[in-house]
Each structure stands twice: as structure tokens, then as C-alpha cells.
PDB file of C-alpha atoms and ligand atoms in Angstrom:
ATOM      1  CA  MET P  24     136.611  91.095  89.654  1.00 93.00           C
ATOM      2  CA  LYS P  25     133.538  93.286  89.312  1.00 97.00           C
ATOM      3  CA  LYS P  26     131.974  94.718  92.437  1.00 98.00           C
ATOM      4  CA  ILE P  27     128.465  93.606  93.351  1.00 98.00           C
ATOM      5  CA  VAL P  28     125.524  96.002  93.388  1.00 98.00           C
ATOM      6  CA  LEU P  29     122.179  94.939  94.844  1.00 98.00           C
ATOM      7  CA  ILE P  30     119.115  96.848  93.688  1.00 98.00           C
ATOM      8  CA  ASP P  31     115.722  97.017  95.368  1.00 98.00           C
ATOM      9  CA  MET P  32     112.509  96.890  93.347  1.00 98.00           C
ATOM     10  CA  ASP P  33     109.590  98.777  94.971  1.00 98.00           C
ATOM     11  CA  GLY P  34     110.340 102.496  95.051  1.00 97.00           C
ATOM     12  CA  VAL P  35     113.700 102.049  93.305  1.00 98.00           C
ATOM     13  CA  LEU P  36     113.260 100.126  90.033  1.00 98.00           C
ATOM     14  CA  VAL P  37     109.470 100.075  90.300  1.00 98.00           C
ATOM     15  CA  GLN P  38     107.100 103.001  90.630  1.00 97.00           C
ATOM     16  CA  LEU P  39     104.333 101.750  92.920  1.00 96.00           C
ATOM     17  CA  GLY P  40     100.867 102.452  91.531  1.00 93.00           C
ATOM     18  CA  ASP P  41      98.382 104.921  92.981  1.00 93.00           C
ATOM     19  CA  GLY P  42      96.354 104.214  96.087  1.00 93.00           C
ATOM     20  CA  PRO P  43      97.238 102.902  99.536  1.00 95.00           C
ATOM     21  CA  PHE P  44      99.893 100.199  99.386  1.00 94.00           C
ATOM     22  CA  SER P  45      98.194  98.379 102.268  1.00 93.00           C
ATOM     23  CA  GLU P  46      95.203  97.775  99.980  1.00 94.00           C
ATOM     24  CA  ASN P  47      97.038  97.311  96.694  1.00 96.00           C
ATOM     25  CA  LYS P  48      99.568  94.839  97.972  1.00 96.00           C
ATOM     26  CA  ASN P  49      97.129  91.939  98.041  1.00 97.00           C
ATOM     27  CA  LYS P  50      95.597  92.540  94.612  1.00 96.00           C
ATOM     28  CA  GLU P  51      96.457  90.086  91.869  1.00 97.00           C
ATOM     29  CA  GLY P  52      98.254  91.896  89.043  1.00 97.00           C
ATOM     30  CA  PHE P  53      99.356  94.871  91.132  1.00 97.00           C
ATOM     31  CA  PHE P  54     103.060  94.012  91.144  1.00 97.00           C
ATOM     32  CA  LEU P  55     103.142  93.013  87.489  1.00 98.00           C
ATOM     33  CA  ASN P  56     101.408  96.142  86.242  1.00 97.00           C
ATOM     34  CA  ASN P  57     103.487  98.785  88.018  1.00 97.00           C
ATOM     35  CA  LYS P  58     105.665 100.947  85.771  1.00 98.00           C
ATOM     36  CA  PRO P  59     109.431 101.349  86.016  1.00 98.00           C
ATOM     37  CA  LEU P  60     110.605 104.394  87.936  1.00 98.00           C
ATOM     38  CA  GLU P  61     111.943 107.214  85.749  1.00 96.00           C
ATOM     39  CA  GLY P  62     115.457 106.353  84.572  1.00 97.00           C
ATOM     40  CA  ALA P  63     115.466 102.932  86.223  1.00 98.00           C
ATOM     41  CA  VAL P  64     115.676 100.742  83.128  1.00 98.00           C
ATOM     42  CA  ASN P  65     118.576 102.681  81.610  1.00 97.00           C
ATOM     43  CA  ALA P  66     120.303 102.849  84.989  1.00 98.00           C
ATOM     44  CA  PHE P  67     120.084  99.087  85.378  1.00 98.00           C
ATOM     45  CA  LYS P  68     121.662  98.580  81.950  1.00 97.00           C
ATOM     46  CA  ALA P  69     124.395 101.134  82.621  1.00 97.00           C
ATOM     47  CA  LEU P  70     125.260  99.637  86.009  1.00 98.00           C
ATOM     48  CA  SER P  71     125.253  96.115  84.563  1.00 97.00           C
ATOM     49  CA  ALA P  72     128.108  97.079  82.228  1.00 96.00           C
ATOM     50  CA  LYS P  73     130.387  97.899  85.162  1.00 97.00           C
ATOM     51  CA  TYR P  74     129.063  95.865  88.105  1.00 98.00           C
ATOM     52  CA  GLU P  75     127.578  92.478  88.908  1.00 97.00           C
ATOM     53  CA  CYS P  76     124.010  93.590  89.490  1.00 98.00           C
ATOM     54  CA  TYR P  77     121.379  91.646  91.393  1.00 98.00           C
ATOM     55  CA  ILE P  78     117.814  92.629  92.125  1.00 98.00           C
ATOM     56  CA  VAL P  79     117.034  92.032  95.784  1.00 98.00           C
ATOM     57  CA  SER P  80     113.404  92.443  96.707  1.00 98.00           C
ATOM     58  CA  THR P  81     111.082  91.524  99.564  1.00 98.00           C
ATOM     59  CA  PRO P  82     107.779  90.180  98.284  1.00 98.00           C
ATOM     60  CA  VAL P  83     104.520  90.581 100.176  1.00 97.00           C
ATOM     61  CA  TRP P  84     104.105  87.443 102.272  1.00 97.00           C
ATOM     62  CA  SER P  85     100.305  87.578 102.206  1.00 96.00           C
ATOM     63  CA  ASN P  86     100.200  87.676  98.396  1.00 97.00           C
ATOM     64  CA  PRO P  87     101.820  84.656  96.729  1.00 97.00           C
ATOM     65  CA  HIS P  88     101.141  86.189  93.301  1.00 97.00           C
ATOM     66  CA  CYS P  89     103.678  88.827  94.264  1.00 98.00           C
ATOM     67  CA  TRP P  90     106.535  86.275  93.910  1.00 98.00           C
ATOM     68  CA  MET P  91     105.549  85.373  90.364  1.00 98.00           C
ATOM     69  CA  GLU P  92     104.715  88.917  89.345  1.00 98.00           C
ATOM     70  CA  LYS P  93     108.086  90.282  90.422  1.00 98.00           C
ATOM     71  CA  ARG P  94     109.761  87.599  88.307  1.00 97.00           C
ATOM     72  CA  LEU P  95     107.576  88.523  85.314  1.00 97.00           C
ATOM     73  CA  TRP P  96     108.108  92.267  85.840  1.00 98.00           C
ATOM     74  CA  VAL P  97     111.875  91.822  85.717  1.00 98.00           C
ATOM     75  CA  GLU P  98     111.700  89.942  82.429  1.00 97.00           C
ATOM     76  CA  LYS P  99     109.220  92.408  80.942  1.00 97.00           C
ATOM     77  CA  HIS P 100     111.159  95.567  81.764  1.00 98.00           C
ATOM     78  CA  LEU P 101     114.800  94.553  82.220  1.00 97.00           C
ATOM     79  CA  GLY P 102     114.996  91.614  79.833  1.00 93.00           C
ATOM     80  CA  LEU P 103     118.101  89.524  79.275  1.00 86.00           C
ATOM     81  CA  GLU P 104     120.328  91.835  81.285  1.00 85.00           C
ATOM     82  CA  ALA P 105     118.460  90.722  84.397  1.00 95.00           C
ATOM     83  CA  ASN P 106     118.205  87.056  83.503  1.00 94.00           C
ATOM     84  CA  LYS P 107     118.476  84.948  86.692  1.00 96.00           C
ATOM     85  CA  ARG P 108     119.487  87.969  88.785  1.00 98.00           C
ATOM     86  CA  LEU P 109     116.376  88.215  90.942  1.00 98.00           C
ATOM     87  CA  ILE P 110     116.724  87.358  94.640  1.00 98.00           C
ATOM     88  CA  LEU P 111     113.564  87.413  96.783  1.00 98.00           C
ATOM     89  CA  THR P 112     114.169  87.545 100.525  1.00 98.00           C
ATOM     90  CA  HIS P 113     113.021  89.108 103.778  1.00 98.00           C
ATOM     91  CA  ASN P 114     116.663  89.190 104.965  1.00 98.00           C
ATOM     92  CA  LYS P 115     118.671  91.320 102.540  1.00 98.00           C
ATOM     93  CA  ASN P 116     121.656  91.340 104.911  1.00 98.00           C
ATOM     94  CA  LEU P 117     122.267  87.679 103.989  1.00 98.00           C
ATOM     95  CA  VAL P 118     123.052  88.645 100.390  1.00 98.00           C
ATOM     96  CA  LYS P 119     126.683  89.492  99.658  1.00 98.00           C
ATOM     97  CA  GLY P 120     127.478  92.780  97.964  1.00 98.00           C
ATOM     98  CA  ASP P 121     129.509  95.977  97.891  1.00 98.00           C
ATOM     99  CA  PHE P 122     126.516  98.312  97.511  1.00 98.00           C
ATOM    100  CA  ILE P 123     122.782  98.082  98.033  1.00 98.00           C
ATOM    101  CA  ILE P 124     120.480 100.650  96.434  1.00 99.00           C
ATOM    102  CA  ASP P 125     117.332 100.716  98.554  1.00 98.00           C
ATOM    103  CA  ASP P 126     114.738 103.313  99.573  1.00 98.00           C
ATOM    104  CA  THR P 127     114.385 101.931 103.109  1.00 98.00           C
ATOM    105  CA  LYS P 128     116.526 100.330 105.812  1.00 98.00           C
ATOM    106  CA  ASN P 129     113.972  97.559 106.205  1.00 97.00           C
ATOM    107  CA  TYR P 130     114.365  93.817 105.748  1.00 98.00           C
ATOM    108  CA  GLY P 131     118.000  93.701 106.796  1.00 98.00           C
ATOM    109  CA  VAL P 132     119.293  96.679 104.788  1.00 98.00           C
ATOM    110  CA  ASP P 133     120.389  98.245 108.104  1.00 98.00           C
ATOM    111  CA  LYS P 134     122.614  95.179 108.696  1.00 98.00           C
ATOM    112  CA  PHE P 135     123.955  94.898 105.112  1.00 98.00           C
ATOM    113  CA  GLU P 136     127.744  94.382 104.946  1.00 98.00           C
ATOM    114  CA  GLY P 137     128.390  96.932 102.165  1.00 98.00           C
ATOM    115  CA  LYS P 138     127.404 100.543 101.610  1.00 98.00           C
ATOM    116  CA  HIS P 139     123.738 101.490 101.635  1.00 98.00           C
ATOM    117  CA  ILE P 140     122.892 103.937  98.866  1.00 98.00           C
ATOM    118  CA  HIS P 141     119.696 105.308 100.380  1.00 98.00           C
ATOM    119  CA  PHE P 142     117.556 106.014  97.325  1.00 98.00           C
ATOM    120  CA  GLY P 143     115.195 108.997  97.634  1.00 98.00           C
ATOM    121  CA  THR P 144     117.249 110.827 100.246  1.00 98.00           C
ATOM    122  CA  ASP P 145     118.943 114.156  99.447  1.00 97.00           C
ATOM    123  CA  ALA P 146     122.206 112.613  98.241  1.00 97.00           C
ATOM    124  CA  PHE P 147     120.468 110.003  96.066  1.00 98.00           C
ATOM    125  CA  LEU P 148     117.189 111.621  95.175  1.00 98.00           C
ATOM    126  CA  LYS P 149     116.962 110.173  91.658  1.00 98.00           C
ATOM    127  CA  TRP P 150     118.671 107.637  89.447  1.00 98.00           C
ATOM    128  CA  ASN P 151     121.029 110.187  87.902  1.00 98.00           C
ATOM    129  CA  ASN P 152     122.435 110.925  91.389  1.00 98.00           C
ATOM    130  CA  VAL P 153     123.092 107.221  91.903  1.00 98.00           C
ATOM    131  CA  LEU P 154     124.759 106.884  88.492  1.00 98.00           C
ATOM    132  CA  ASP P 155     126.957 109.922  89.160  1.00 98.00           C
ATOM    133  CA  PHE P 156     128.168 108.202  92.307  1.00 98.00           C
ATOM    134  CA  LEU P 157     128.609 104.653  90.975  1.00 98.00           C
ATOM    135  CA  LEU P 158     129.828 105.327  87.440  1.00 98.00           C
ATOM    136  CA  ASP P 159     132.299 108.064  88.241  1.00 82.00           C
TER     137      ASP P 159
HETATM  138 MG1   MG S  10     111.800  99.593  98.408  1.00 94.66          MG
END
């Protein structure tokens, strides 16, 4: 059976646009129009060949558009590979998995049952570091 890898969106798959997040987060279109982080799309495809990958993201509660836009972003940039693999939650620790790739410990990542691959830290600065670790 394939191992399960959970992947965060903002700051991991998604490059958040310029300007203060506290202002941007409530703008309609903000979450849809962000670009993928460098290497993220290829990394998602590569990981999907070896693992059961799910996208686990915490949407902004004050912006209901954020729910829809995350769904649309996934289809736009990750396509069929990501079909029906998006999980939106404020409690990531409730999702089962062997690994979670996340740039923070927030929203339950600190209580996640598997290994936290802390994206953006020295060991996992970029996607190629993560792939070296998970595809070896
Ligand atoms: Mg994040």
C-alpha cells in the first residue's frame, strides 16, 4: 500500500502574492490568482507517482470565496492528478497520513500523527530538498 503524503497550499504549493496577507486574504480573487511556488507543480506530479497525495489546506474563515478559489486553483494548476484530493480543514491533525509537508506548525500540524516535513526550514528549503528526501 502506498504511503500517504499531505501537502499544504499557501507557502508550499502556492506562492502568496505581494502585499500584506492580512489585507489580501479577504479580497475576492486573491487565492485563485496566486502562482504556484517554483517546482511545486512538478513535485506534486512526481510525488503522486509514488505516494497517495492529498492537499490539506486551511482556508480563511472570513473569506468564503477562499473555499471556492482553492478548489479552482487546484484544478487550474494541478489538473487531473489532484482530482478530488483537496481537503479543507482548520484541524490538519485529524487527517491521516505518513508525512505532511507544511511551512508552519499551525492548524494542528504540531499534533499530526506522521512526520512533519517543515517546508522552508534549512533541511527543506525548497521543493528539490523535499523530493530528495521523499523520492530517495
Ligand atoms: Mg502554509
